[in-house]
Short mmCIF file of C-alpha atoms and ligand atoms in Angstrom, two decimals:
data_model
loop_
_atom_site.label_atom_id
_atom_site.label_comp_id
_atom_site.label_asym_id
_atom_site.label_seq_id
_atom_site.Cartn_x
_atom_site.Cartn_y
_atom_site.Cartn_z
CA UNK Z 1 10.31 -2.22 1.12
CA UNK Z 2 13.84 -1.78 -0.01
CA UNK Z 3 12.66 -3.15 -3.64
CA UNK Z 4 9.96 -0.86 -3.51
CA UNK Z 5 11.99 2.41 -4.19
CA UNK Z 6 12.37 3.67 -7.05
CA UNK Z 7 15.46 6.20 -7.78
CA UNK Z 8 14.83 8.63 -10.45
CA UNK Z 9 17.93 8.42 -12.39
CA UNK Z 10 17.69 12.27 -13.11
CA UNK Z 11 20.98 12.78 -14.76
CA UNK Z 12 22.57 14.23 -18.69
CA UNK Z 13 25.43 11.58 -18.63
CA UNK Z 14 26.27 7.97 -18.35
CA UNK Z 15 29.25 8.70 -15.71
CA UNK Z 16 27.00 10.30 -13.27
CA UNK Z 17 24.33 7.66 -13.95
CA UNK Z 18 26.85 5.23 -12.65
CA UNK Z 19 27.91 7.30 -9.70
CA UNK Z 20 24.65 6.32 -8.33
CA UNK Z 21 24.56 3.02 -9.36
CA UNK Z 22 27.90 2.61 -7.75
CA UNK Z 23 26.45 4.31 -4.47
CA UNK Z 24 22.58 3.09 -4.62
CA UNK Z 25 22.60 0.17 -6.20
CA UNK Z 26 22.34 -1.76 -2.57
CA UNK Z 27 19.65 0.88 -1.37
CA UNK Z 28 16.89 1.15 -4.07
CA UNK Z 29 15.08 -1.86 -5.76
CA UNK Z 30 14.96 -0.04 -9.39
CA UNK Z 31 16.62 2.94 -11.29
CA UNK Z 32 14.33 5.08 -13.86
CA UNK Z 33 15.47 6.01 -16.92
CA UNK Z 34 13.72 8.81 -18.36
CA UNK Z 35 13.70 10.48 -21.81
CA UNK Z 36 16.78 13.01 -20.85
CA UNK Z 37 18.75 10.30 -19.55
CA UNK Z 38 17.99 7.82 -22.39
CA UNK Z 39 18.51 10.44 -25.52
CA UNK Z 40 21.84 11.59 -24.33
CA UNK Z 41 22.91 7.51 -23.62
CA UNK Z 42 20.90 4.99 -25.19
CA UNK Z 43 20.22 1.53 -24.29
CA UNK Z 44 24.01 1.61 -23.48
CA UNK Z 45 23.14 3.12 -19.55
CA UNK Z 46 20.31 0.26 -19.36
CA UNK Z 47 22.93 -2.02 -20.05
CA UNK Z 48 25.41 -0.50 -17.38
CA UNK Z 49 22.76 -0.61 -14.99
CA UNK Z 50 22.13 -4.33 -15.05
CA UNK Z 51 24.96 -4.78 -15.29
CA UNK Z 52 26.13 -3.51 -11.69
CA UNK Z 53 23.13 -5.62 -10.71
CA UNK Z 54 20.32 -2.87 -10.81
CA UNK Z 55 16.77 -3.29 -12.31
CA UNK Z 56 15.52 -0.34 -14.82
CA UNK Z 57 12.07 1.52 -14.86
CA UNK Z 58 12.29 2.65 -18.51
CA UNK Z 59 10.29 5.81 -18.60
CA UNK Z 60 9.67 7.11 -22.23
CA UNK Z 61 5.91 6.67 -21.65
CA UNK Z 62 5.33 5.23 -25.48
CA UNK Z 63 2.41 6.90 -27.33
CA UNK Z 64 2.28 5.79 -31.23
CA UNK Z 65 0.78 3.37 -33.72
CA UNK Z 66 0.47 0.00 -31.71
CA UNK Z 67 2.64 -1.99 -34.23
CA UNK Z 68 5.21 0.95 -33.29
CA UNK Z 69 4.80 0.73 -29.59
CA UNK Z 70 4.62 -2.95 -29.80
CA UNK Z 71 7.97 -3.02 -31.51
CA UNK Z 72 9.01 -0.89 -28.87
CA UNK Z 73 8.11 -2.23 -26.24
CA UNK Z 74 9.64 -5.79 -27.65
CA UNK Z 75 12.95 -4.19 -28.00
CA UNK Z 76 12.42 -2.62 -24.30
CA UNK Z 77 11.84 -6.44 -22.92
CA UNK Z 78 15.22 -7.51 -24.72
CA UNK Z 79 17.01 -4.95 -23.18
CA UNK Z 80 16.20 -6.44 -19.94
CA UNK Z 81 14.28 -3.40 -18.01
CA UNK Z 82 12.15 -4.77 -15.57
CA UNK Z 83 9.50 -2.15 -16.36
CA UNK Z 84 8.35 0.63 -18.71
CA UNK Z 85 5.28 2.29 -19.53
CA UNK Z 86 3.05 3.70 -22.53
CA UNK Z 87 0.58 5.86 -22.58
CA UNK Z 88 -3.32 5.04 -21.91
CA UNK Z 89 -4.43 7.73 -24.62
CA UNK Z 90 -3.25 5.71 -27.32
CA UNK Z 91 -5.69 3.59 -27.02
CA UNK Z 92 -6.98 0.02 -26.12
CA UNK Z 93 -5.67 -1.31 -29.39
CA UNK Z 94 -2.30 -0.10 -29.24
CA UNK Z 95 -2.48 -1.41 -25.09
CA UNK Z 96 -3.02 -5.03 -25.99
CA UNK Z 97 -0.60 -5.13 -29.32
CA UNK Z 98 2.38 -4.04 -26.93
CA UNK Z 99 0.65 -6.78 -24.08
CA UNK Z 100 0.63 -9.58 -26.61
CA UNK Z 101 3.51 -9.40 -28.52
CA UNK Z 102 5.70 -8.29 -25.87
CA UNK Z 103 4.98 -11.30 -23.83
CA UNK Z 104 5.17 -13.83 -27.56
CA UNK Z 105 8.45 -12.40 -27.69
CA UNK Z 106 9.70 -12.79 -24.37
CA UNK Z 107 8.29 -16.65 -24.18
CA UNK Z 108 9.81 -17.51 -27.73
CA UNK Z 109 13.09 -15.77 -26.47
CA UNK Z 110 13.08 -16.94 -23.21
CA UNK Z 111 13.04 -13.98 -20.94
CA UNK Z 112 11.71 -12.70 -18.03
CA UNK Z 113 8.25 -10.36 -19.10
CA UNK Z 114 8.79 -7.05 -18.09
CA UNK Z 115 5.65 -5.12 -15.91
CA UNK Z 116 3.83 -2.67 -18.39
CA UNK Z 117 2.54 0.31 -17.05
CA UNK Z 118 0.14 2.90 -18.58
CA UNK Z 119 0.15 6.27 -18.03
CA UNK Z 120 -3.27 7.95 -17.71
CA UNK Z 121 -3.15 12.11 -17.89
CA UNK Z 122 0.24 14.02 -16.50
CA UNK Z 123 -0.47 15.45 -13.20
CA UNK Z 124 0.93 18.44 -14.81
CA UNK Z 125 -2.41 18.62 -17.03
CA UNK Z 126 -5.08 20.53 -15.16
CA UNK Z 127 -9.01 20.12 -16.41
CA UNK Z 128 -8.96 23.59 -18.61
CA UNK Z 129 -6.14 22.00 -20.03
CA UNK Z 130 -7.67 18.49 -21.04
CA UNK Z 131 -10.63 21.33 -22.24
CA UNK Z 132 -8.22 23.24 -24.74
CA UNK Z 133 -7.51 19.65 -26.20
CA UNK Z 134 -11.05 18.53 -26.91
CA UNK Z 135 -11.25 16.60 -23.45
CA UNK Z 136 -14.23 17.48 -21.47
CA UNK Z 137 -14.36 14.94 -18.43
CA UNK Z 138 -11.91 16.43 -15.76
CA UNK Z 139 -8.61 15.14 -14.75
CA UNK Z 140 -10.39 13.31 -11.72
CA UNK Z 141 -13.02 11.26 -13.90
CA UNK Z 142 -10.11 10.65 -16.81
CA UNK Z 143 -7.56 8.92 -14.91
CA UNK Z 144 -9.43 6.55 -13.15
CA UNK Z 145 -11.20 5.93 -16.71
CA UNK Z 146 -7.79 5.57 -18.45
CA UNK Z 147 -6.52 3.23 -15.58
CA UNK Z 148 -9.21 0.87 -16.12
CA UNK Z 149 -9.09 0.69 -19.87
CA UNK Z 150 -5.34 0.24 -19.31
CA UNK Z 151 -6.53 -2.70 -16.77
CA UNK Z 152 -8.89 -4.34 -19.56
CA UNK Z 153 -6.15 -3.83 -22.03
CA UNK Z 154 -3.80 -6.32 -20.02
CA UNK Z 155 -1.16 -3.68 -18.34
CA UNK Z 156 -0.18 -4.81 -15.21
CA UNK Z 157 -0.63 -1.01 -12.85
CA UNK Z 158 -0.23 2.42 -13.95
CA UNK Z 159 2.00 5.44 -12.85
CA UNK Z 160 -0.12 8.19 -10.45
CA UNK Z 161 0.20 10.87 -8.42
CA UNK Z 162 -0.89 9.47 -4.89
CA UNK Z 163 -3.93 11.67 -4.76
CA UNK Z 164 -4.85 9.56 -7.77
CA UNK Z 165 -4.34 6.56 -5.88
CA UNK Z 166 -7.69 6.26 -3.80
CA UNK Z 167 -9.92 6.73 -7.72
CA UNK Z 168 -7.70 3.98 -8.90
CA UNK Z 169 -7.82 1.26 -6.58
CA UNK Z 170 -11.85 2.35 -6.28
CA UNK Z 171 -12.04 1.48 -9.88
CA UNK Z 172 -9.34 -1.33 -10.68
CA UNK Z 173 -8.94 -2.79 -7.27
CA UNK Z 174 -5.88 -4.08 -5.39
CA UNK Z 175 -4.03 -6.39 -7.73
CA UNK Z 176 -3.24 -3.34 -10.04
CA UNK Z 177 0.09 -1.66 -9.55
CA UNK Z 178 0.48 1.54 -8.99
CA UNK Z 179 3.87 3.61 -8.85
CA UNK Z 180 3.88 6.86 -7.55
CA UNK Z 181 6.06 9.82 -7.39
CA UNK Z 182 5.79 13.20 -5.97
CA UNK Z 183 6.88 11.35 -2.66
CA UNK Z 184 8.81 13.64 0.04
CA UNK Z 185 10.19 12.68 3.47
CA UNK Z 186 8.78 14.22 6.27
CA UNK Z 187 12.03 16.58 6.51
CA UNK Z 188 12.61 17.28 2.98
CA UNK Z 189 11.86 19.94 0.41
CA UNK Z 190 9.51 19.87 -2.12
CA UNK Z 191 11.40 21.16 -4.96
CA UNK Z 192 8.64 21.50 -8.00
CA UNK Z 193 6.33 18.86 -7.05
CA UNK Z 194 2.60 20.60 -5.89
CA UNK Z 195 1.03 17.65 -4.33
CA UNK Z 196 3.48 15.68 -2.24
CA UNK Z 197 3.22 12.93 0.50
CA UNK Z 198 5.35 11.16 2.64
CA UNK Z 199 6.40 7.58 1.41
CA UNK Z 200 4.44 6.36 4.90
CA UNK Z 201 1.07 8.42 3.28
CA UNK Z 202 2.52 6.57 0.00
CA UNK Z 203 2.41 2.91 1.36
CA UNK Z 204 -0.26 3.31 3.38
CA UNK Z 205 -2.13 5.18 0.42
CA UNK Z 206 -2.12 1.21 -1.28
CA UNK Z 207 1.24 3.13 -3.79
CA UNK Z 208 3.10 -0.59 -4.29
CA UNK Z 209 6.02 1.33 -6.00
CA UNK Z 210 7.56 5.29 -4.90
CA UNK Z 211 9.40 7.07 -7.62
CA UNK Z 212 12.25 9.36 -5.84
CA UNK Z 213 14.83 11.65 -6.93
CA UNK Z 214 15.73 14.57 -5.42
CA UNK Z 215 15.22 13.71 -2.12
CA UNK Z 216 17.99 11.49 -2.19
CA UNK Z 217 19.56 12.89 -5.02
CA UNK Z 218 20.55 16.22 -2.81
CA UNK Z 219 20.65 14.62 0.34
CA UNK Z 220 24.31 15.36 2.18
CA UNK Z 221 24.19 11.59 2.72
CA UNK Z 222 22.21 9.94 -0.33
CA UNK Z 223 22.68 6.64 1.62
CA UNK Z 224 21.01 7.67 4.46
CA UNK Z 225 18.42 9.32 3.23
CA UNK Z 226 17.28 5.99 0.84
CA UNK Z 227 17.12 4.39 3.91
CA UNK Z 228 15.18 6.73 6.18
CA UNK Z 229 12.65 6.78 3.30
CA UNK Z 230 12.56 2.93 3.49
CA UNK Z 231 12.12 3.23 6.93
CA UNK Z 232 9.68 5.54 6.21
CA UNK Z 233 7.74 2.93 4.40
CA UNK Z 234 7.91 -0.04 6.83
CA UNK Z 235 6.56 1.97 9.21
CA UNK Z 236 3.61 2.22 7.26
CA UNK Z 237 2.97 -1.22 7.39
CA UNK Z 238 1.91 -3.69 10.74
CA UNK Z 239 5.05 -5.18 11.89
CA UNK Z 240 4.28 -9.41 10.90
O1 LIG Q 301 13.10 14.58 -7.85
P1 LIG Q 301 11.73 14.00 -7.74
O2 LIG Q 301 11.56 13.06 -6.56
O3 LIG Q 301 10.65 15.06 -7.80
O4 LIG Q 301 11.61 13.11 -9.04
C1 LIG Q 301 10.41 12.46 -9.37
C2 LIG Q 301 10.55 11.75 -10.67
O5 LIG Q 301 9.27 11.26 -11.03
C3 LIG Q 301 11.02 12.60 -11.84
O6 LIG Q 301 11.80 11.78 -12.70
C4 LIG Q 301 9.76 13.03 -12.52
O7 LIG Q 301 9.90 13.24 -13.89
C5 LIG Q 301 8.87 11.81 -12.27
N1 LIG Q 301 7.44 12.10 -12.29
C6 LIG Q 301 6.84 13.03 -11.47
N2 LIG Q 301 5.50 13.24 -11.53
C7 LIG Q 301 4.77 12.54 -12.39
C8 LIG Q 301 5.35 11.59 -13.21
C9 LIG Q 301 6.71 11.39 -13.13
O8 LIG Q 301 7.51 13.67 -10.66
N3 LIG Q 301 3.49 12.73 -12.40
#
């Protein structure tokens, strides 16, 4: 369970990104890098991450011509982050140009393929939103929609709230992946997030990945609460 969490790197500088490294990197399977993080430090905290021995969720959710994300995504896979993500709205096309060329490069260059993700619509759009933008379907008929096309267009899972999670695996079944955040412990606060569950409602939701920050971030003992939320998951799941 252990490689299924997720720490949301949350942070404006590369010295406090390794403080958690340093502290986590034994706790957590992965460390996100979002677009804060990655603007103020570049590939250069990627590179400080694996090196300590941590895997990388690169989160800058990619949303541009294909031969653009494509590119993008090619330089992502060179980096060495074990994920990242694009966006579903831009489009089948620009979905399989990142699929296929990210995995020509990585066979012709012999590295490991990284897991693409799609990201269907922010749970911080609400249906009058999607509405002001020329999107009539509601939130709750668009991201199972946007997961599926993201499914046909060779991504490996997507990124969704966990209230999302029951449409998706409806539509695209259990083989897709599907990260989630807005995850709190049963004792923790819920900060900003609207719509949270417990990383046991999580795992036993079918979420094969939790995103968390805060939670641990602004625990008194970070440690210890990664691994009550691990526990947390496990007990989720029928003891083998
Ligand atoms: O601190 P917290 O656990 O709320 O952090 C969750 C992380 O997941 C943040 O990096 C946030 O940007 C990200 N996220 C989210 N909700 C989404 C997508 C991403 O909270 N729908």
């Amino acid at each position: 369970m252990k490689q299924r969490l997720i720490f949301a790197l949350d942070v404006d500088s590369l010295a406090a990104a390794q403080r958690w490294v340093e502290i986590l990197a034994g706790e957590v399977g992965m460390f996100k890098v979002g677009k804060q993080l990655f603007t103020r430090c570049g590939p250069e905290v990627v590179r400080m991450i694996t090196a300590a021995g941590g895997e990388v969720f690169l989160d800058l959710k990619y949303h541009d011509i294909p031969n653009t994300v494509a590119k993008a995504g090619v330089e992502a896979a060179r980096l060495g982050v074990k994920m990242f993500n694009v966006h579903t709205l831009g489009g089948r096309t620009m979905m399989e140009q990142v699929v296929r060329e990210v995995a020509a490069a990585t066979a012709a260059e012999n590295l490991p393929l990284p897991i693409m993700l799609g990201v269907t619509i922010l749970t911080s759009s609400s249906d009058s939103d999607l509405d002001e933008v020329g999107i009539a379907a509601p939130v709750a008929e668009m991201v199972p929609r946007l997961a599926h096309l993201a499914q046909q267009s060779g991504l490996s899972g997507v990124v969704a709230s966990a209230q999302e999670l029951g449409l998706i695996r409806a539509k695209c079944g259990d083989d897709f992946i599907v990260v989630t955040p807005g995850v709190r412990p049963a004792s923790a606060a819920s900060d900003d997030q609207q719509r949270i569950v417990t990383p046991a409602q999580a795992v036993a939701a079918g979420a094969d990945y939790l995103v968390v920050g805060r939670p641990i971030a602004k625990a008194a003992d970070p440690v210890a609460a990664a691994r009550a939320i691990v526990a947390e998951m496990n007990s989720a799941v029928p003891s083998q």
